[in-house]
Amino acid sequence: MDTNDNAPQFDHQVYAVNITENSPIGTLVLKLNATDLDDGPNAEIIYSFTLYTSEKTQEIFTLNKHTGEIKVNDMIDFEEIKILEMHIQAKDQGHYPLSGQCTVMVYVADLNDNYPEITVKSLRSTVKENVPIGTVIALVGTSDRDSEDNGKVDLSINKQLPFVLNKSSESDFELVVSQSLDRETYTQEYGFDRDE
């Protein structure tokens, strides 16, 4: 008769997997494979998370105890978490069970899934037509929760207007008067009432 003298062994001690945020529920992340050189129940393997795997991670992923398949079970948001770590055990079904363990590192890739946000702080409630060129009218701030190129914001203004945006920092701009303001010209050109 076979003695349960071999512990299950994973192909690797550490697995590294890349996944994109917002991956659909049911997406296969990884199929683990552990082998046991014994026979019968001594070689039948059950997979499970160990206590070192956080509850949040266990909510985000499911682990099939018979096949070793890890699948997405909940929304993954790069802006909340960038790396997820799972500690998994393979235990045989012998009378005195033996087990082997591995670690799965999941690296989340960012998607461009956040809209840029713009805040405007007006420095003047009205602007007189004789205001000097270079006068700052408003401060404009931009932000985007995405990372790297996905988080870079390009801000522009209609070139026909007598204003320009000057960059004061990575995400801040100044709205500045760029040419002489003539109320009568802009009233005719843009159809404003004289009281506007």
mmCIF file of C-alpha atoms in Angstrom:
data_model
loop_
_atom_site.group_PDB
_atom_site.id
_atom_site.type_symbol
_atom_site.label_atom_id
_atom_site.label_comp_id
_atom_site.label_asym_id
_atom_site.label_seq_id
_atom_site.Cartn_x
_atom_site.Cartn_y
_atom_site.Cartn_z
ATOM 1 C CA MET A 1 0.000 0.000 0.000
ATOM 2 C CA ASP A 2 1.082 3.545 -0.745
ATOM 3 C CA THR A 3 2.286 5.632 2.167
ATOM 4 C CA ASN A 4 1.616 9.346 2.032
ATOM 5 C CA ASP A 5 5.275 10.320 2.016
ATOM 6 C CA ASN A 6 5.242 12.966 -0.740
ATOM 7 C CA ALA A 7 3.934 16.489 -0.287
ATOM 8 C CA PRO A 8 2.253 18.277 -3.219
ATOM 9 C CA GLN A 9 4.673 20.458 -5.160
ATOM 10 C CA PHE A 10 3.811 23.516 -7.266
ATOM 11 C CA ASP A 11 5.575 24.179 -10.561
ATOM 12 C CA HIS A 12 6.904 27.432 -9.052
ATOM 13 C CA GLN A 13 7.228 28.870 -5.570
ATOM 14 C CA VAL A 14 6.253 32.337 -6.835
ATOM 15 C CA TYR A 15 4.010 33.171 -9.800
ATOM 16 C CA ALA A 16 3.877 36.679 -11.324
ATOM 17 C CA VAL A 17 0.780 37.604 -13.329
ATOM 18 C CA ASN A 18 -0.267 40.843 -15.053
ATOM 19 C CA ILE A 19 -3.925 41.795 -15.260
ATOM 20 C CA THR A 20 -5.733 44.893 -16.523
ATOM 21 C CA GLU A 21 -7.990 46.795 -14.164
ATOM 22 C CA ASN A 22 -11.732 46.403 -14.812
ATOM 23 C CA SER A 23 -11.180 42.882 -16.206
ATOM 24 C CA PRO A 24 -14.576 41.171 -16.566
ATOM 25 C CA ILE A 25 -15.757 38.888 -13.790
ATOM 26 C CA GLY A 26 -14.862 35.319 -14.701
ATOM 27 C CA THR A 27 -11.575 36.252 -16.409
ATOM 28 C CA LEU A 28 -9.000 33.495 -15.897
ATOM 29 C CA VAL A 29 -5.969 34.876 -14.063
ATOM 30 C CA LEU A 30 -3.922 31.693 -13.666
ATOM 31 C CA LYS A 31 -4.329 27.917 -13.547
ATOM 32 C CA LEU A 32 -2.152 26.480 -10.813
ATOM 33 C CA ASN A 33 -0.707 23.002 -11.040
ATOM 34 C CA ALA A 34 0.604 21.043 -8.102
ATOM 35 C CA THR A 35 1.673 17.408 -8.383
ATOM 36 C CA ASP A 36 1.918 14.643 -5.808
ATOM 37 C CA LEU A 37 3.937 11.488 -6.491
ATOM 38 C CA ASP A 38 1.739 9.340 -4.259
ATOM 39 C CA ASP A 39 -1.309 7.311 -5.364
ATOM 40 C CA GLY A 40 -5.037 7.378 -4.644
ATOM 41 C CA PRO A 41 -6.264 9.830 -1.997
ATOM 42 C CA ASN A 42 -2.643 10.523 -1.088
ATOM 43 C CA ALA A 43 -2.298 12.209 -4.501
ATOM 44 C CA GLU A 44 -5.708 13.950 -4.670
ATOM 45 C CA ILE A 45 -5.089 17.670 -4.242
ATOM 46 C CA ILE A 46 -7.343 20.387 -2.855
ATOM 47 C CA TYR A 47 -6.339 24.032 -3.414
ATOM 48 C CA SER A 48 -7.147 26.796 -0.923
ATOM 49 C CA PHE A 49 -6.106 30.254 0.186
ATOM 50 C CA THR A 50 -3.970 30.348 3.313
ATOM 51 C CA LEU A 51 -4.512 32.738 6.220
ATOM 52 C CA TYR A 52 -1.814 35.011 4.784
ATOM 53 C CA THR A 53 -4.157 36.001 1.922
ATOM 54 C CA SER A 54 -6.193 39.082 2.848
ATOM 55 C CA GLU A 55 -9.985 38.929 2.945
ATOM 56 C CA LYS A 56 -10.151 41.688 0.311
ATOM 57 C CA THR A 57 -8.001 39.637 -2.085
ATOM 58 C CA GLN A 58 -10.190 36.580 -1.469
ATOM 59 C CA GLU A 59 -13.218 38.688 -2.415
ATOM 60 C CA ILE A 60 -11.600 39.876 -5.657
ATOM 61 C CA PHE A 61 -10.551 36.381 -6.813
ATOM 62 C CA THR A 62 -12.050 32.904 -6.673
ATOM 63 C CA LEU A 63 -9.948 29.765 -6.417
ATOM 64 C CA ASN A 64 -11.389 26.491 -7.698
ATOM 65 C CA LYS A 65 -10.367 23.968 -5.066
ATOM 66 C CA HIS A 66 -10.240 21.075 -7.554
ATOM 67 C CA THR A 67 -8.728 22.628 -10.704
ATOM 68 C CA GLY A 68 -6.514 25.342 -9.220
ATOM 69 C CA GLU A 69 -8.056 27.983 -11.511
ATOM 70 C CA ILE A 70 -7.950 31.539 -10.194
ATOM 71 C CA LYS A 71 -10.587 33.842 -11.694
ATOM 72 C CA VAL A 72 -11.690 37.444 -11.283
ATOM 73 C CA ASN A 73 -14.662 37.682 -8.949
ATOM 74 C CA ASP A 74 -14.965 41.433 -8.323
ATOM 75 C CA MET A 75 -13.987 44.813 -9.801
ATOM 76 C CA ILE A 76 -10.256 45.560 -9.808
ATOM 77 C CA ASP A 77 -9.427 49.268 -9.629
ATOM 78 C CA PHE A 78 -5.816 50.322 -10.280
ATOM 79 C CA GLU A 79 -6.390 53.599 -8.438
ATOM 80 C CA GLU A 80 -7.208 51.638 -5.262
ATOM 81 C CA ILE A 81 -4.673 48.814 -5.456
ATOM 82 C CA LYS A 82 -1.757 48.103 -7.762
ATOM 83 C CA ILE A 83 -0.444 44.762 -6.481
ATOM 84 C CA LEU A 84 -2.401 41.836 -5.046
ATOM 85 C CA GLU A 85 -0.738 38.946 -3.254
ATOM 86 C CA MET A 86 -2.200 35.467 -2.815
ATOM 87 C CA HIS A 87 -0.787 32.664 -0.692
ATOM 88 C CA ILE A 88 -2.133 29.313 -1.826
ATOM 89 C CA GLN A 89 -1.916 25.848 -0.388
ATOM 90 C CA ALA A 90 -2.182 22.489 -2.151
ATOM 91 C CA LYS A 91 -3.123 19.749 0.326
ATOM 92 C CA ASP A 92 -3.460 16.048 -0.452
ATOM 93 C CA GLN A 93 -6.300 13.908 0.888
ATOM 94 C CA GLY A 94 -4.220 11.320 2.707
ATOM 95 C CA HIS A 95 -5.048 10.108 6.222
ATOM 96 C CA TYR A 96 -2.265 12.352 7.444
ATOM 97 C CA PRO A 97 -2.380 15.082 4.780
ATOM 98 C CA LEU A 98 0.694 16.861 3.499
ATOM 99 C CA SER A 99 0.721 20.249 1.799
ATOM 100 C CA GLY A 100 2.793 22.563 -0.365
ATOM 101 C CA GLN A 101 2.493 26.316 -0.771
ATOM 102 C CA CYS A 102 3.101 29.003 -3.367
ATOM 103 C CA THR A 103 2.676 32.757 -3.717
ATOM 104 C CA VAL A 104 0.844 34.452 -6.604
ATOM 105 C CA MET A 105 1.687 38.113 -7.260
ATOM 106 C CA VAL A 106 -0.880 39.919 -9.416
ATOM 107 C CA TYR A 107 0.246 43.235 -10.939
ATOM 108 C CA VAL A 108 -2.635 45.477 -12.017
ATOM 109 C CA ALA A 109 -2.224 47.544 -15.206
ATOM 110 C CA ASP A 110 -3.883 50.947 -15.455
ATOM 111 C CA LEU A 111 -6.630 51.696 -17.989
ATOM 112 C CA ASN A 112 -7.605 55.188 -19.068
ATOM 113 C CA ASP A 113 -10.919 54.980 -17.233
ATOM 114 C CA ASN A 114 -11.065 58.320 -15.416
ATOM 115 C CA TYR A 115 -12.119 61.628 -16.933
ATOM 116 C CA PRO A 116 -9.893 64.665 -16.407
ATOM 117 C CA GLU A 117 -11.226 67.163 -13.897
ATOM 118 C CA ILE A 118 -10.893 70.950 -14.286
ATOM 119 C CA THR A 119 -11.272 73.547 -11.550
ATOM 120 C CA VAL A 120 -11.448 77.266 -12.306
ATOM 121 C CA LYS A 121 -10.853 79.972 -9.736
ATOM 122 C CA SER A 122 -11.821 83.359 -11.124
ATOM 123 C CA LEU A 123 -9.707 86.255 -9.835
ATOM 124 C CA ARG A 124 -12.053 88.917 -11.223
ATOM 125 C CA SER A 125 -15.829 89.042 -11.503
ATOM 126 C CA THR A 126 -15.591 91.448 -14.455
ATOM 127 C CA VAL A 127 -12.781 92.492 -16.798
ATOM 128 C CA LYS A 128 -12.513 96.051 -18.109
ATOM 129 C CA GLU A 129 -11.584 96.520 -21.749
ATOM 130 C CA ASN A 130 -8.534 98.599 -20.825
ATOM 131 C CA VAL A 131 -6.986 95.876 -18.670
ATOM 132 C CA PRO A 132 -3.244 95.480 -19.451
ATOM 133 C CA ILE A 133 -2.006 92.570 -21.589
ATOM 134 C CA GLY A 134 -0.588 89.894 -19.302
ATOM 135 C CA THR A 135 -3.247 90.346 -16.611
ATOM 136 C CA VAL A 136 -4.185 87.041 -14.960
ATOM 137 C CA ILE A 137 -7.954 86.544 -15.109
ATOM 138 C CA ALA A 138 -8.306 83.078 -13.563
ATOM 139 C CA LEU A 139 -6.391 80.106 -12.216
ATOM 140 C CA VAL A 140 -7.161 76.756 -13.826
ATOM 141 C CA GLY A 141 -6.282 73.417 -12.224
ATOM 142 C CA THR A 142 -6.427 69.968 -13.830
ATOM 143 C CA SER A 143 -6.289 66.469 -12.423
ATOM 144 C CA ASP A 144 -6.753 62.888 -13.606
ATOM 145 C CA ARG A 145 -6.709 59.835 -11.337
ATOM 146 C CA ASP A 146 -5.106 57.635 -14.003
ATOM 147 C CA SER A 147 -1.353 57.054 -14.048
ATOM 148 C CA GLU A 148 1.500 57.930 -16.417
ATOM 149 C CA ASP A 149 0.321 59.039 -19.892
ATOM 150 C CA ASN A 150 -3.293 58.204 -19.013
ATOM 151 C CA GLY A 151 -3.131 60.817 -16.243
ATOM 152 C CA LYS A 152 -1.589 63.615 -18.306
ATOM 153 C CA VAL A 153 -4.028 66.384 -19.210
ATOM 154 C CA ASP A 154 -3.666 68.608 -22.275
ATOM 155 C CA LEU A 155 -5.544 71.870 -21.841
ATOM 156 C CA SER A 156 -6.289 74.299 -24.687
ATOM 157 C CA ILE A 157 -8.418 77.357 -25.368
ATOM 158 C CA ASN A 158 -10.078 78.736 -28.497
ATOM 159 C CA LYS A 159 -7.287 80.598 -30.322
ATOM 160 C CA GLN A 160 -9.685 83.292 -31.527
ATOM 161 C CA LEU A 161 -10.224 84.521 -27.978
ATOM 162 C CA PRO A 162 -7.946 87.249 -26.576
ATOM 163 C CA PHE A 163 -6.635 84.940 -23.838
ATOM 164 C CA VAL A 164 -3.903 82.329 -23.463
ATOM 165 C CA LEU A 165 -3.222 79.593 -20.949
ATOM 166 C CA ASN A 166 0.206 79.768 -19.329
ATOM 167 C CA LYS A 167 1.378 76.644 -17.525
ATOM 168 C CA SER A 168 2.466 77.474 -13.987
ATOM 169 C CA SER A 169 3.061 73.895 -12.808
ATOM 170 C CA GLU A 170 2.458 70.309 -13.959
ATOM 171 C CA SER A 171 -1.297 70.621 -13.455
ATOM 172 C CA ASP A 172 -1.952 74.356 -13.010
ATOM 173 C CA PHE A 173 -2.487 77.095 -15.572
ATOM 174 C CA GLU A 174 -3.104 80.838 -15.580
ATOM 175 C CA LEU A 175 -5.694 82.367 -17.900
ATOM 176 C CA VAL A 176 -4.007 85.543 -19.137
ATOM 177 C CA VAL A 177 -5.113 88.444 -21.345
ATOM 178 C CA SER A 178 -3.068 88.093 -24.563
ATOM 179 C CA GLN A 179 -4.243 91.083 -26.618
ATOM 180 C CA SER A 180 -6.102 94.351 -26.215
ATOM 181 C CA LEU A 181 -9.733 93.946 -25.302
ATOM 182 C CA ASP A 182 -12.225 96.039 -27.271
ATOM 183 C CA ARG A 183 -15.754 95.664 -25.954
ATOM 184 C CA GLU A 184 -17.363 96.962 -29.125
ATOM 185 C CA THR A 185 -15.445 94.541 -31.369
ATOM 186 C CA TYR A 186 -16.346 91.510 -29.292
ATOM 187 C CA THR A 187 -19.944 92.675 -28.950
ATOM 188 C CA GLN A 188 -20.326 92.649 -32.747
ATOM 189 C CA GLU A 189 -18.214 89.547 -33.380
ATOM 190 C CA TYR A 190 -19.848 87.305 -30.780
ATOM 191 C CA GLY A 191 -23.296 88.901 -30.732
ATOM 192 C CA PHE A 192 -23.265 89.912 -27.047
ATOM 193 C CA ASP A 193 -25.708 92.503 -25.835
ATOM 194 C CA ARG A 194 -24.059 95.700 -24.710
ATOM 195 C CA ASP A 195 -25.153 94.966 -21.133
ATOM 196 C CA GLU A 196 -23.378 91.583 -21.089
#
